[in-house]
Amino acid sequence: MRCSSGRQAALAPLVIESSVVEAEGLPAEGALLLRMSGSLDPLGAEAWSDELAGHLERADLAGLRPVLDMGHVQLGGAAVLRTLRETTRARTGRPDLIVVRARPGVREAVHLAGLDGVRLFATLDEALGALARTESPAEELPVWRSQIEDPLQPSYEDLHKEVRALRARVRTAPVIGMAQGMLMARYGLPDSGTAFRELRAASQRFNVPLRVLVSAVVAARPPEGAEWFPGRRPLPVPALRILGRGDRDPRCRRLMIDAALHEALAAGRAPGGYVRLADPAVNALTPESHHGCDDVLLDHLLRGRATDTADGAARSTGRRVSVPDVAGDPLLGDDGRRALLAAGVRALVALPLVSAGGSCAGVITLLWPDAGHRPTAAQTRALDALAAETAAWLGWYHRSVLLDALEDLHGTLTGAPR
């Protein structure tokens, strides 16, 4: 990090800070987030352009998609536009420069100028989501269009998305740090950056989300020889009568979790619900998928509190928990109750995903707007069958795909044949 200019006492020097961001689903790469802060005027445009070019060159060499966060940049206008035009012109044939949280004057100017190689998004979360959904070259990403009546004010939806994304990264970052430290100590890696690249490469080879892989690295017993899990044999995929519909690939974690929630919503005729799975590294339930949940409830789930909740009770007891009256049930804590009521939820059922060995791998929770709602006996049987099948699939995934990724990581770092 260095300052681009210290021209005038009235202007804060422009600073660019870089950090690697991993987002689940990014096609074969992560992102290099370049956070800018300070002031930019015409006098500093050349210095900023030089510094930005250096960061972009490092991103290209590392195989990372460059994302420029301009949420804290003052002034700009024509200076920013000119610099972005020169920067992207020099990047012909390279991935597009993604710009997020640019101030209204800058983003409108970029949009009207039609700069090739620049894509604008309101939030970092939206940009990473678009990258994750796009398997084709970056030029096919949608161009930013303002949906805000007053462009000087950010939308509440944008702010909520940004806060949720930040909370998710805050929860994941310490575990990534622990995994990096373990690999450095275990394999003699020179620095944390090397450890991160190895983790990311294994994550991509096996299509395992990085946060899931690093949690497994932290929670698993350390390897003692050439093999991390000696004597392990391939396991057959369990019979999936419900989750196997439509030829779903059981190795695709995101697809299967979304399918479990979809099937649960259909079986229980519920308008909303969510899935939270147990993270062994932090011993907590982590949100994985949701439908029909508003911002207040999603924010509550991301805070990760499991005490005095139906989810926590279902996980600790391994039994289905029914709450027909959210407003008056003593099981729920005040924070959870307020979040549910604010979201219009008046009844819920939490289904634990219990393995054959008796451990709970997570919870599927269904939500209804009517107090007193209870699933019928037939619906309950269907939901219990789905929960058992989802737990069986999760057990297979953890003992097969996830351990394969760990074994591959170990073999790569030790140079042992795999």
Short mmCIF file of C-alpha atoms in Angstrom, two decimals, residues 7 24 31 40 42 66 68 108 130 134 153 167 170 181 204 207 235 260 263 270 297 310-311 327 342 356 388 401:
data_model
loop_
_atom_site.label_atom_id
_atom_site.label_comp_id
_atom_site.label_asym_id
_atom_site.label_seq_id
_atom_site.Cartn_x
_atom_site.Cartn_y
_atom_site.Cartn_z
CA ARG A 7 -0.57 17.35 -3.20
CA GLU A 24 -18.30 -19.64 -3.89
CA ALA A 31 -10.97 -11.95 -7.18
CA LEU A 40 -8.70 12.00 -6.79
CA PRO A 42 -6.76 15.69 -12.34
CA PRO A 66 -9.69 -7.40 -10.56
CA LEU A 68 -12.13 -1.97 -7.87
CA GLU A 108 -23.15 7.67 -14.61
CA ALA A 130 -22.38 -12.08 -11.35
CA THR A 134 -20.81 -16.28 -15.57
CA GLN A 153 -28.85 7.66 -2.06
CA ARG A 167 -20.60 -10.60 7.81
CA VAL A 170 -15.84 -11.90 8.65
CA GLY A 181 -1.16 -21.28 9.38
CA GLN A 204 -11.33 -25.63 -7.65
CA ASN A 207 -15.50 -28.06 -6.84
CA LEU A 235 -17.96 -45.17 -0.98
CA ALA A 260 -33.00 -30.31 -0.53
CA GLU A 263 -38.01 -30.48 -2.08
CA ALA A 270 -44.22 -23.84 2.86
CA LEU A 297 -34.31 -12.68 9.07
CA ALA A 310 -35.65 -23.91 16.93
CA ASP A 311 -32.58 -24.66 14.78
CA ALA A 327 -45.24 -15.15 19.12
CA ALA A 342 -40.72 -8.96 11.50
CA ALA A 356 -26.86 -43.02 10.72
CA ALA A 388 -32.86 -38.63 6.38
CA VAL A 401 -15.65 -35.65 -2.11
#
